[in-house]
Amino acid sequence: MEIRQLRYVVRLAETLHFGRAAQLEHIAQSAFSGHVARLERELGVQLFDRSPHRVALTPAGAAFVERAEQILAQLAEAAADALTYSPSHQQVLRIGMFAEAAGELTPVILSVYRELRPDVRLEFTELTMVDQLEKLVSDEVDVTIVRAPFEDDRIRLRPIFSEPRVAALPRSHPLADAASISVDDLLDEPFATAATGAPAGWASYWTCDDRRGEQSRVATRVRSVGESLMAISCLGAVDTFPQTAARLFHHSGVAYVPLRDAAPSTVATAARLSDRRPHVHAFAVAVERAVEGHLAGVPGAVRAQAA
């Protein structure tokens, strides 16, 4: 029994047409048919019923194809695992970062990673509100540093730390000089809302829809923190930011006011569930070591618990 015979049988089960199956496998139809027939003789069982106008799987064929698909998938995974040890596949780690990433912890994470994997070159991509998941699942980046919440069965999300949120208000807002405010104080305000394409649950978290019980008023749609700051300062919009962003994104027209009862913001790393390459896993190790030794460098941050 040969691997190509398993592949040919699976292909024929997909098409139920010898000519099309052979064409897809780039082999002459006579040779393709010969391989299938030879496998049936070797097994001592008929996998396909053949007639001049119809090809159909037999019960034995259906059972065989199911197992053949599993074997081919396992072989593909084994090949991918072996390939990860090739230097040409380990030399670049593409990191996507949204906004302030992990704040003051970001350079620590990258420094630890370079110590762990000095053979890997780092490349960086700035993510927006609308592409922070898409760039990861479409293989444009390998790992990301993002802000939860996210729910997507294609990715593995690892929380790094949690911290308080603040309200981002126009300097002219009546509450701009308050020592702190409640989320309830924002519910009737027009928000700088994430543009179409942002994950729904993620977008509604920042506009406090869970407290309001419905969608917020929309001042304008934005794709980045920079656009949100412009909307706040120029259009009278409001928004909520993580405390780290308030430290790192200064704007003369924006006041940051602590939110005493807002759900905390969690920063996390994300990677594709299917990506088991060693240099990708090393990034998670670097994050863990950075948190263990340097989390105190992020004011107000507490270690996040895995979901």
CSV table of N, CA and C in Angstrom, one decimal, residues 7 20 22 34 46 48 59 70 76 83 102 120 130 180 182 189-191 214 226 269 291 294:
chain,number,residue,atom,x,y,z
A,7,ARG,N,-4.2,8.7,-1.2
A,7,ARG,CA,-4.6,10.0,-1.7
A,7,ARG,C,-5.5,9.9,-2.9
A,20,ARG,N,-12.2,13.3,-13.5
A,20,ARG,CA,-11.9,14.5,-12.8
A,20,ARG,C,-10.9,14.3,-11.7
A,22,ALA,N,-8.5,12.0,-11.6
A,22,ALA,CA,-7.2,11.9,-12.2
A,22,ALA,C,-6.6,13.3,-12.6
A,34,GLY,N,-5.7,2.3,-12.5
A,34,GLY,CA,-4.9,1.1,-12.2
A,34,GLY,C,-4.5,1.1,-10.7
A,46,GLN,N,-13.8,-4.5,-2.4
A,46,GLN,CA,-14.2,-3.4,-3.4
A,46,GLN,C,-14.5,-2.2,-2.7
A,48,PHE,N,-15.2,0.8,-4.4
A,48,PHE,CA,-16.1,1.6,-5.3
A,48,PHE,C,-17.0,0.7,-6.1
A,59,PRO,N,-19.9,0.4,1.3
A,59,PRO,CA,-19.7,0.6,2.7
A,59,PRO,C,-18.3,0.4,3.2
A,70,GLN,N,-7.7,10.4,7.8
A,70,GLN,CA,-7.0,10.6,9.1
A,70,GLN,C,-5.5,10.4,8.9
A,76,ALA,N,0.6,14.9,7.1
A,76,ALA,CA,0.8,16.3,6.8
A,76,ALA,C,1.3,17.0,8.1
A,83,LEU,N,9.3,20.3,9.5
A,83,LEU,CA,9.8,21.5,8.8
A,83,LEU,C,10.1,22.6,9.8
A,102,ALA,N,1.6,45.8,25.2
A,102,ALA,CA,1.7,45.5,26.6
A,102,ALA,C,2.3,46.6,27.4
A,120,VAL,N,16.4,34.2,15.7
A,120,VAL,CA,15.1,34.6,15.1
A,120,VAL,C,15.1,36.1,14.9
A,130,VAL,N,-10.0,46.8,13.3
A,130,VAL,CA,-10.7,46.0,12.4
A,130,VAL,C,-9.9,44.8,11.8
A,180,SER,N,-12.9,60.9,39.8
A,180,SER,CA,-13.3,59.6,39.2
A,180,SER,C,-14.7,59.7,38.8
A,182,SER,N,-18.4,57.2,37.2
A,182,SER,CA,-19.0,55.9,37.1
A,182,SER,C,-19.2,55.6,35.6
A,189,GLU,N,-23.7,59.3,26.5
A,189,GLU,CA,-22.8,60.1,25.7
A,189,GLU,C,-22.6,59.4,24.3
A,190,PRO,N,-22.2,60.2,23.3
A,190,PRO,CA,-21.9,59.7,22.0
A,190,PRO,C,-20.4,59.1,22.0
A,191,PHE,N,-20.3,57.9,21.6
A,191,PHE,CA,-18.9,57.2,21.6
A,191,PHE,C,-18.2,57.3,20.3
A,214,GLU,N,-27.8,48.0,25.5
A,214,GLU,CA,-28.1,48.3,24.1
A,214,GLU,C,-26.8,49.0,23.5
A,226,GLY,N,-5.5,56.6,17.6
A,226,GLY,CA,-5.3,58.0,17.1
A,226,GLY,C,-6.5,58.6,16.6
A,269,THR,N,-1.7,37.8,24.7
A,269,THR,CA,-1.1,37.4,23.4
A,269,THR,C,-2.0,36.4,22.7
A,291,VAL,N,6.6,38.7,32.7
A,291,VAL,CA,5.5,38.9,33.7
A,291,VAL,C,6.1,38.6,35.1
A,294,HIS,N,8.9,41.4,35.9
A,294,HIS,CA,8.8,42.8,35.6
A,294,HIS,C,7.4,43.4,35.6
